[in-house]
PDB file of C-alpha atoms in Angstrom:
ATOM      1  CA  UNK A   1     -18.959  55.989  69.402  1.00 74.00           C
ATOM      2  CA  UNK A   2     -19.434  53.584  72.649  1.00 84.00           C
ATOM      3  CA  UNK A   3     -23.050  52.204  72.529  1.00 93.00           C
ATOM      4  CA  UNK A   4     -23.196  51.920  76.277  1.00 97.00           C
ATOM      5  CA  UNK A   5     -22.268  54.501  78.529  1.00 97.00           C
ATOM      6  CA  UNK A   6     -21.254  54.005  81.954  1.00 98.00           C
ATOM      7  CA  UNK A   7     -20.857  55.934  84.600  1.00 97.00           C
ATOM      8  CA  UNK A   8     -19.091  57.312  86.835  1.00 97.00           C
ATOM      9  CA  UNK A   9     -15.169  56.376  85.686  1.00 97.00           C
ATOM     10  CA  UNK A  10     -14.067  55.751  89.307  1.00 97.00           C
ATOM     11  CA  UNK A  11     -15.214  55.752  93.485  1.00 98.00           C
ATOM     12  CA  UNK A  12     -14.350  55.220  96.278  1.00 98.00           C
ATOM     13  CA  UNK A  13     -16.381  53.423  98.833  1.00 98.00           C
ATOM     14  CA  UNK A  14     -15.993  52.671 102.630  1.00 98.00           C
ATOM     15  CA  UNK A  15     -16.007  49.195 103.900  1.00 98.00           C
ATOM     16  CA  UNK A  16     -19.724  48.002 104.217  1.00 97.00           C
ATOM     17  CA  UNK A  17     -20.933  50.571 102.035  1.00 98.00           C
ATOM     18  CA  UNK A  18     -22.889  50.811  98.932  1.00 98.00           C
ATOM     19  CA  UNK A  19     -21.332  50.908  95.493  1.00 97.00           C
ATOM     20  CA  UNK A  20     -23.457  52.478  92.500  1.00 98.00           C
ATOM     21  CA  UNK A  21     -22.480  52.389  88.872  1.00 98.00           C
ATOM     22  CA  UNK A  22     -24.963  53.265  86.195  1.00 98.00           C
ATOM     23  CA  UNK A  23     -25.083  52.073  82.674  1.00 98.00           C
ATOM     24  CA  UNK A  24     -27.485  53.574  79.635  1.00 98.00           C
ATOM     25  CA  UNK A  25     -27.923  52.581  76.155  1.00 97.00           C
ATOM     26  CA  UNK A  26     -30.175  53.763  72.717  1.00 95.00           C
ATOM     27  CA  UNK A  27     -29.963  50.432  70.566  1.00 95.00           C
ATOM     28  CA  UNK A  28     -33.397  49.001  70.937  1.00 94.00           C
ATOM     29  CA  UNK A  29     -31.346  45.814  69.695  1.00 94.00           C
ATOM     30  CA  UNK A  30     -29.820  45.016  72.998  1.00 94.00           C
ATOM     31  CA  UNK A  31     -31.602  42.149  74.481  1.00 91.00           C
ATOM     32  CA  UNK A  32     -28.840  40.677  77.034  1.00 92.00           C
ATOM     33  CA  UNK A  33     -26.594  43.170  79.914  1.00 95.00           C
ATOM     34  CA  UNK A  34     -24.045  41.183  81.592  1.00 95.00           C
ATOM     35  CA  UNK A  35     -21.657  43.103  83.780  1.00 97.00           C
ATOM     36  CA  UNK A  36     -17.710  41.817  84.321  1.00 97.00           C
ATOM     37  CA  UNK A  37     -15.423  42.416  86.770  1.00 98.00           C
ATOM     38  CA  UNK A  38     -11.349  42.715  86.296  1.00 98.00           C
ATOM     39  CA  UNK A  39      -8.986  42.354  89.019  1.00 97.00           C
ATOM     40  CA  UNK A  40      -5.359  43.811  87.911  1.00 94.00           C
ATOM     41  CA  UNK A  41      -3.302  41.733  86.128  1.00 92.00           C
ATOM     42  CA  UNK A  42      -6.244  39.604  84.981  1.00 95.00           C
ATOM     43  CA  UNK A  43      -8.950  39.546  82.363  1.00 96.00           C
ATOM     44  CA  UNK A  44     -12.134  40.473  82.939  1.00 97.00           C
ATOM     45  CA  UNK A  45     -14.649  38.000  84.472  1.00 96.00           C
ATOM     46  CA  UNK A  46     -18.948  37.401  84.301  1.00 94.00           C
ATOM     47  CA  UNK A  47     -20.425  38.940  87.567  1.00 96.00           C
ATOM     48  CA  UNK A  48     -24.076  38.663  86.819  1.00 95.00           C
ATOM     49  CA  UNK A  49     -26.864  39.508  84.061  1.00 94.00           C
ATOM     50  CA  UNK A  50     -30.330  40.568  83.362  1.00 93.00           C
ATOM     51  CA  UNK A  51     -32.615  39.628  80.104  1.00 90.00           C
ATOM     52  CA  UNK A  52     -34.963  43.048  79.697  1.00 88.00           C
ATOM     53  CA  UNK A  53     -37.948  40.930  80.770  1.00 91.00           C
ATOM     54  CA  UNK A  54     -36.645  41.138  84.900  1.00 92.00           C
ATOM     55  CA  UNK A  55     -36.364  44.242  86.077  1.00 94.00           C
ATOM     56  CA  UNK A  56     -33.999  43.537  89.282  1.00 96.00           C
ATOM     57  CA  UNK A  57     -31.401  40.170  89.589  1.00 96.00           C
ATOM     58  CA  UNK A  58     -29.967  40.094  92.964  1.00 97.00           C
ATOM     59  CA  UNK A  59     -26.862  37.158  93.887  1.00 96.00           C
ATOM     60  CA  UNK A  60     -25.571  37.798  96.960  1.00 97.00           C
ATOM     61  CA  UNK A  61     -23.992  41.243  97.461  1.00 98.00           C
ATOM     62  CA  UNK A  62     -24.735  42.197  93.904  1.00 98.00           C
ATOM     63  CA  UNK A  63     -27.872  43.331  92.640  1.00 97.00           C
ATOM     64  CA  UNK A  64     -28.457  44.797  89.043  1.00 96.00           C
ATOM     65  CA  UNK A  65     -31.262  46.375  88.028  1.00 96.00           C
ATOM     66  CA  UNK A  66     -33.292  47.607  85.293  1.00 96.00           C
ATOM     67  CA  UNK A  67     -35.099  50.091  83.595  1.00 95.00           C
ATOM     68  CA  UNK A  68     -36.165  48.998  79.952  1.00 94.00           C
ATOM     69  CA  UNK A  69     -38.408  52.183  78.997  1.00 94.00           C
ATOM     70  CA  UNK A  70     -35.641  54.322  80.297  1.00 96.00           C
ATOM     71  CA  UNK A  71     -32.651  52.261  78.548  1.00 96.00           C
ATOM     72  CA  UNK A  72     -30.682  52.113  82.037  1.00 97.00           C
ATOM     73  CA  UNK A  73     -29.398  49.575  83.804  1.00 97.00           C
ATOM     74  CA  UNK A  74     -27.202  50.092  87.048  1.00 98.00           C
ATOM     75  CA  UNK A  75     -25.551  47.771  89.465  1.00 98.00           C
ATOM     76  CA  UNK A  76     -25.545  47.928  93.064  1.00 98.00           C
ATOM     77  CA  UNK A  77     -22.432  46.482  95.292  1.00 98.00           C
ATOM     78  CA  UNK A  78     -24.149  45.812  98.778  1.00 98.00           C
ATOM     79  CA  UNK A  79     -21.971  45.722 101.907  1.00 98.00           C
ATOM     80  CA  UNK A  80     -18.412  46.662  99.829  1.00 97.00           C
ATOM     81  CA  UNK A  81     -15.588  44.505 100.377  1.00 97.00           C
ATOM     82  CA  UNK A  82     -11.891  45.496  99.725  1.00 97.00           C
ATOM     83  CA  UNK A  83     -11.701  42.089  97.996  1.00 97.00           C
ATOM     84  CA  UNK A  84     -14.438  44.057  95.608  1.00 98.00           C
ATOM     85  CA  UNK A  85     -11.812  46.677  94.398  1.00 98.00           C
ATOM     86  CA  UNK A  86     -11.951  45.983  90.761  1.00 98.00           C
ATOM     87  CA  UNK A  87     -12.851  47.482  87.449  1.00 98.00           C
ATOM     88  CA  UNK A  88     -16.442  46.910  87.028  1.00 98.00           C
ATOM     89  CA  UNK A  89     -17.704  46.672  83.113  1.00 98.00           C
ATOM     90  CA  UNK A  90     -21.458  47.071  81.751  1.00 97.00           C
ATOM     91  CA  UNK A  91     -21.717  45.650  78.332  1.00 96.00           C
ATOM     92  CA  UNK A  92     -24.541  44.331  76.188  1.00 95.00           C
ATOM     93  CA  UNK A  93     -25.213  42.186  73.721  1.00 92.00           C
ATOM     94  CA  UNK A  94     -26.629  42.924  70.086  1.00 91.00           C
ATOM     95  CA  UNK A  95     -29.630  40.141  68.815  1.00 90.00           C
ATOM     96  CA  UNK A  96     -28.585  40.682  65.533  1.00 89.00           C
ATOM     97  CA  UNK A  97     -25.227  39.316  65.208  1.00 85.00           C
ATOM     98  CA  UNK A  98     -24.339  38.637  69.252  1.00 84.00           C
ATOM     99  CA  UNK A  99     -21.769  40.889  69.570  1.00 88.00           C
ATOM    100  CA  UNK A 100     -21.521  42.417  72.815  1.00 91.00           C
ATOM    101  CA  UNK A 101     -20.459  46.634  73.552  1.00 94.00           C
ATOM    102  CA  UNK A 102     -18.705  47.047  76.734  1.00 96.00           C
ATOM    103  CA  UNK A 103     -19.382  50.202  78.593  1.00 97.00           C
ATOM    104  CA  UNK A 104     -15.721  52.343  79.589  1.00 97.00           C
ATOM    105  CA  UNK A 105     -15.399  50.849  82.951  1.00 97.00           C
ATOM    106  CA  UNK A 106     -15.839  51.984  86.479  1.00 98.00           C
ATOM    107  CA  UNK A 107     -12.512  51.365  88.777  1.00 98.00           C
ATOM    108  CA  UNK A 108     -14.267  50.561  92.264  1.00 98.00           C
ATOM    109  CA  UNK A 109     -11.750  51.533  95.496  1.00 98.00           C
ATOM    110  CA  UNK A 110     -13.098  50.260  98.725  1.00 98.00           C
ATOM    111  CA  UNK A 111     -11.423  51.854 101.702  1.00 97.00           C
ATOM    112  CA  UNK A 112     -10.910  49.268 104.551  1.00 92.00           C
TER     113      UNK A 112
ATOM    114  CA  UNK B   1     -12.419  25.168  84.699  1.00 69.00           C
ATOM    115  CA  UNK B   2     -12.227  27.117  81.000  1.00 66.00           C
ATOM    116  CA  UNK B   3      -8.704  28.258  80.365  1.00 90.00           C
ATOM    117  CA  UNK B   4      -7.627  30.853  77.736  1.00 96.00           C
ATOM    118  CA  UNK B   5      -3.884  31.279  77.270  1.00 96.00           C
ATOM    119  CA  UNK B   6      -2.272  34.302  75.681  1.00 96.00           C
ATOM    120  CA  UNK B   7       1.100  33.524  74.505  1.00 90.00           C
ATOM    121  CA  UNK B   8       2.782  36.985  75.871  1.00 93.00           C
ATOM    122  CA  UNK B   9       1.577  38.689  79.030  1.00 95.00           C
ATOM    123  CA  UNK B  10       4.141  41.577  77.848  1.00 97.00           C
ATOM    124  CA  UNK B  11       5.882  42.929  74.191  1.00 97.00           C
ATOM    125  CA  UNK B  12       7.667  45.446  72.776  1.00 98.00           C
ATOM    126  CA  UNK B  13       7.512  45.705  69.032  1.00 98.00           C
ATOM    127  CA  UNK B  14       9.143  48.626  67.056  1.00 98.00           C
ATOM    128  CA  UNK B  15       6.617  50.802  64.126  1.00 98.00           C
ATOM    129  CA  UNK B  16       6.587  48.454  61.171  1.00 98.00           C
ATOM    130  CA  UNK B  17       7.083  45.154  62.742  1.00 97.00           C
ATOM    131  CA  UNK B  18       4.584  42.197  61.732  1.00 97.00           C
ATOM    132  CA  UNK B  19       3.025  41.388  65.113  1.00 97.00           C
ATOM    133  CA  UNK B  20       1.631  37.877  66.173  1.00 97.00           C
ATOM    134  CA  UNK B  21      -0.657  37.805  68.976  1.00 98.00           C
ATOM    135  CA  UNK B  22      -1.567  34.071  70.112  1.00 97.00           C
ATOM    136  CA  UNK B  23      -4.649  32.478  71.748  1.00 97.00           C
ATOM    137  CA  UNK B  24      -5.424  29.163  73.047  1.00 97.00           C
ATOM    138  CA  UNK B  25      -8.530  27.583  74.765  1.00 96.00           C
ATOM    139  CA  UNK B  26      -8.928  24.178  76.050  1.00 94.00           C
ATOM    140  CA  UNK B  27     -13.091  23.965  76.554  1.00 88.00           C
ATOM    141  CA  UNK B  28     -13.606  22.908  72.586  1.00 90.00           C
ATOM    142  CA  UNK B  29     -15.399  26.628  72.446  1.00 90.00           C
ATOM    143  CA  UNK B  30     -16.817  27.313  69.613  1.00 90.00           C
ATOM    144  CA  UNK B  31     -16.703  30.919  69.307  1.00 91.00           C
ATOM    145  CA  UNK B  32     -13.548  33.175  69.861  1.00 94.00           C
ATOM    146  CA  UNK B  33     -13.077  37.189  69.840  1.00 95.00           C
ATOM    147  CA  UNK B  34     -10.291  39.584  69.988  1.00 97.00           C
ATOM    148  CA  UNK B  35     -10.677  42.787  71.814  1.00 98.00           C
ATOM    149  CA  UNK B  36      -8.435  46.203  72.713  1.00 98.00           C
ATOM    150  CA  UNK B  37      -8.702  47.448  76.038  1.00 97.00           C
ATOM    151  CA  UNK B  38      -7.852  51.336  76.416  1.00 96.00           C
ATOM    152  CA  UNK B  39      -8.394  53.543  79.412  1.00 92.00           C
ATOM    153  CA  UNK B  40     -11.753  55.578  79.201  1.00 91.00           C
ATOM    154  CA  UNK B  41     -13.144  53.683  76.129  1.00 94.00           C
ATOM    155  CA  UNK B  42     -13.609  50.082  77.483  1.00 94.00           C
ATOM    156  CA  UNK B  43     -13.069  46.905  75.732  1.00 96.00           C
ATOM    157  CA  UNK B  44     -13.597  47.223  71.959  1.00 96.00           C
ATOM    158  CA  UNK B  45     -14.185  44.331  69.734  1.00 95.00           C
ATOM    159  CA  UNK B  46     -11.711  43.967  66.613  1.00 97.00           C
ATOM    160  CA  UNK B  47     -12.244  40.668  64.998  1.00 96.00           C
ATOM    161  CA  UNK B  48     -14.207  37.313  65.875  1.00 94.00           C
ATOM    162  CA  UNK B  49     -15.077  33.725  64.505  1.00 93.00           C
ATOM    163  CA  UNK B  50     -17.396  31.373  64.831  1.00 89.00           C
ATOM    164  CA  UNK B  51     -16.024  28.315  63.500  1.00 88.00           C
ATOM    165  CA  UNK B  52     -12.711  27.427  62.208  1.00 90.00           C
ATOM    166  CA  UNK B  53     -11.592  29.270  59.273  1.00 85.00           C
ATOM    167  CA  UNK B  54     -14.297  31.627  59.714  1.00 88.00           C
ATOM    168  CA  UNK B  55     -13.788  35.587  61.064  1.00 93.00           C
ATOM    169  CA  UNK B  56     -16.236  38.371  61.285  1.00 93.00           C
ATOM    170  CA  UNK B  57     -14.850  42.326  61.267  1.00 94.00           C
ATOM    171  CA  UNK B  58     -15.971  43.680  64.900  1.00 94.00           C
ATOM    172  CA  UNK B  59     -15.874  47.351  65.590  1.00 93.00           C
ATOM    173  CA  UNK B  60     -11.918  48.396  64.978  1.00 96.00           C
ATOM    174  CA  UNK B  61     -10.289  46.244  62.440  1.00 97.00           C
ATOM    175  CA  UNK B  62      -8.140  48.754  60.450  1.00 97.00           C
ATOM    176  CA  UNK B  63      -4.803  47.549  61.044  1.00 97.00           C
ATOM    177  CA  UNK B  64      -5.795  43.887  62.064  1.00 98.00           C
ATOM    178  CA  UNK B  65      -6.080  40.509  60.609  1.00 97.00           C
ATOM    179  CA  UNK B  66      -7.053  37.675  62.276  1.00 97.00           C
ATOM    180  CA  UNK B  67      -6.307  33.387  61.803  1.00 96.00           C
ATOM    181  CA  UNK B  68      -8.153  30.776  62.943  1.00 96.00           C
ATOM    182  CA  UNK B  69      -6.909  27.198  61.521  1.00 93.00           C
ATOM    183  CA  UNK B  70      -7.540  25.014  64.547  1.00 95.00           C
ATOM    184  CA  UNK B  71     -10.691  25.590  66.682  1.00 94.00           C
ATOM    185  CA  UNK B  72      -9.092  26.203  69.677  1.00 96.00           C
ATOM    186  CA  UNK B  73      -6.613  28.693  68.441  1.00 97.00           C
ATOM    187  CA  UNK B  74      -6.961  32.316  67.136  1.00 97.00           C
ATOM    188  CA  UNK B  75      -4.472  34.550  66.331  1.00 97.00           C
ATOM    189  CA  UNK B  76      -4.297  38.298  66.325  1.00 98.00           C
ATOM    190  CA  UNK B  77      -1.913  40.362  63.469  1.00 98.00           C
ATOM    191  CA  UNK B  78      -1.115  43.658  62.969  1.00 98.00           C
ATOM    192  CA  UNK B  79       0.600  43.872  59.435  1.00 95.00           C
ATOM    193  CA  UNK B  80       2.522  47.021  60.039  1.00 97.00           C
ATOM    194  CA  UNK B  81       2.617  47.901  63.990  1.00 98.00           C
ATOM    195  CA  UNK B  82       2.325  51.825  64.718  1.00 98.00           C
ATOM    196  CA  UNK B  83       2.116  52.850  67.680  1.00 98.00           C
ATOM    197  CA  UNK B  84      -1.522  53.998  68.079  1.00 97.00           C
ATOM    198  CA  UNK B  85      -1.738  50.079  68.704  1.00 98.00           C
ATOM    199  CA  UNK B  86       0.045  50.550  71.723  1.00 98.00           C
ATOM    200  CA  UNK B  87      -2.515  48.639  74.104  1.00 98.00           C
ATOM    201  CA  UNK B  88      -3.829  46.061  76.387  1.00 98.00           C
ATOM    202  CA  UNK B  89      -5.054  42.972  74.249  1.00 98.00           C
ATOM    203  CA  UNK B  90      -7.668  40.544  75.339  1.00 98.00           C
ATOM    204  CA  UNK B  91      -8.886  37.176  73.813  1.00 97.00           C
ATOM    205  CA  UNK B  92     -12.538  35.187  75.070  1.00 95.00           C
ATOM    206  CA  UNK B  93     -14.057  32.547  74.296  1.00 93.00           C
ATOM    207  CA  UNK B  94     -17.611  31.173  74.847  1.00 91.00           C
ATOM    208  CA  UNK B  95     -19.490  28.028  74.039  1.00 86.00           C
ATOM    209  CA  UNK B  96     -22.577  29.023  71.850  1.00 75.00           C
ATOM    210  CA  UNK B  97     -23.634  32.853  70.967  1.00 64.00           C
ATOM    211  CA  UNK B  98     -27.737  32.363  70.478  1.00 61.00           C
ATOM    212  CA  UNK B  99     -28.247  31.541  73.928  1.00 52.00           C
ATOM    213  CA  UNK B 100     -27.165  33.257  77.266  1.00 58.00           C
ATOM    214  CA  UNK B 101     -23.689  32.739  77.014  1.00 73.00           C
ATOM    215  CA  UNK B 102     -20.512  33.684  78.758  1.00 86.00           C
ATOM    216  CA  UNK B 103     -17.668  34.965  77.125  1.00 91.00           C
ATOM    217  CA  UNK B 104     -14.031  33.499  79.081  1.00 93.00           C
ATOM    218  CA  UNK B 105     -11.013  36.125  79.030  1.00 96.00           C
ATOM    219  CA  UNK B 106      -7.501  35.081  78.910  1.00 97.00           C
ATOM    220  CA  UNK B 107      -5.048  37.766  81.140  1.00 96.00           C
ATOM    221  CA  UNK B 108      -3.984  39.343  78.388  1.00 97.00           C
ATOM    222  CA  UNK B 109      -0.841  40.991  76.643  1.00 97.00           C
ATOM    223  CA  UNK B 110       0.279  44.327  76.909  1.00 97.00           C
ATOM    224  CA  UNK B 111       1.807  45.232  73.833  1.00 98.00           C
ATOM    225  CA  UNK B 112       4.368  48.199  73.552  1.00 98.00           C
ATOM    226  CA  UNK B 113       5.152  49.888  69.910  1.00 98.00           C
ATOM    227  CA  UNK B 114       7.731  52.016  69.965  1.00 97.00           C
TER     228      UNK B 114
END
């Protein structure tokens, strides 16, 4: 079963607005949540991460943030862009052996 | 910049066929990973190495082997194509998995079973 869950599977934002997508996870073992973004067509890219240890990461429109004793993590799209519509992936990564789990992906519209 | 090459962005394979899936990257990385992309469940991880001639199982290998001869290329192969393999594959590759690292995605292929 998917280790992180992310929600919600798709939105639609207008221009200068805020995008939310949330992301949860149980394995105490995760000690590393990097988020990607995929434009169609292409593979997915690194947007930004968080280490458990910060509890918000902010560059530039994007800020994640974090919620260790809850297991939730969430990123925040500030001021959306069209040039932001994308899939949007949470994911983290295991200590144990490095692998990462990728949430199921959040397809962000933003509405000029 | 880190470039990972995928040798087909599209194929169509019929049930049965031996499928060869190929990736290259040019940043002397030495870690490389094969995933499956599928709407509603994400990227899942099939198979990945850490060093030449080495492979690890990841989450879904039934169906999948994996080769890794030269550092900078891995290959993906599905012995018997069905077409519950009917997908979107994607290869990465990152410098050095016990620190914060990055993980570099080629475009992908979109392979077709019929």
């Amino acid at each position: 079963q998917q280790q992180v869950k992310q929600s919600p599977q798709s939105l639609i934002v207008q221009k200068g607005g805020i995008s939310i997508i949330n992301c949860a996870y149980e394995n105490t073992a995760f000690d590393y949540f990097p988020w990607y973004q995929q434009f169609p067509g292409k593979g997915p890219a690194l947007l930004i991460a968080i280490r458990p240890d910060v509890s918000e990461k902010k560059e530039g429109r994007f800020t994640i943030s974090f919620n260790k004793s809850a297991k939730q993590f969430s990123l925040h799209i500030m001021d959306s862009q069209p040039g932001d519509s994308a899939t949007y992936f949470c994911a983290a990564r295991n200590q144990n052996d490095y692998k990462l789990s990728f949430g199921a992906g959040t397809t962000v519209t933003v509405r000029a | 910049d880190v470039k990972v090459t995928q040798s087909s962005r599209y194929l169509v394979k019929r049930t049965g066929e031996k499928v060869f899936l190929e990736c290259v990257q040019d940043m002397d990385h030495e870690n490389m990973f094969w995933y499956r992309q599928d709407p509603g469940l994400g990227l899942r991880l099939i198979y990945f190495s850490y060093d030449v001639k080495m492979k690890e199982k990841g989450d879904i290998p039934e169906g999948y082997s994996v080769s890794r001869e030269k550092k900078e290329r891995f290959s993906l192969i599905l012995e018997s194509a069905s077409t519950n393999q009917t997908s979107m594959y994607l290869c990465a590759s990152s410098l050095d998995p016990s620190g914060t690292y990055e993980q570099y995605f080629g475009p992908g292929t979109r392979l077709t079973v019929t």
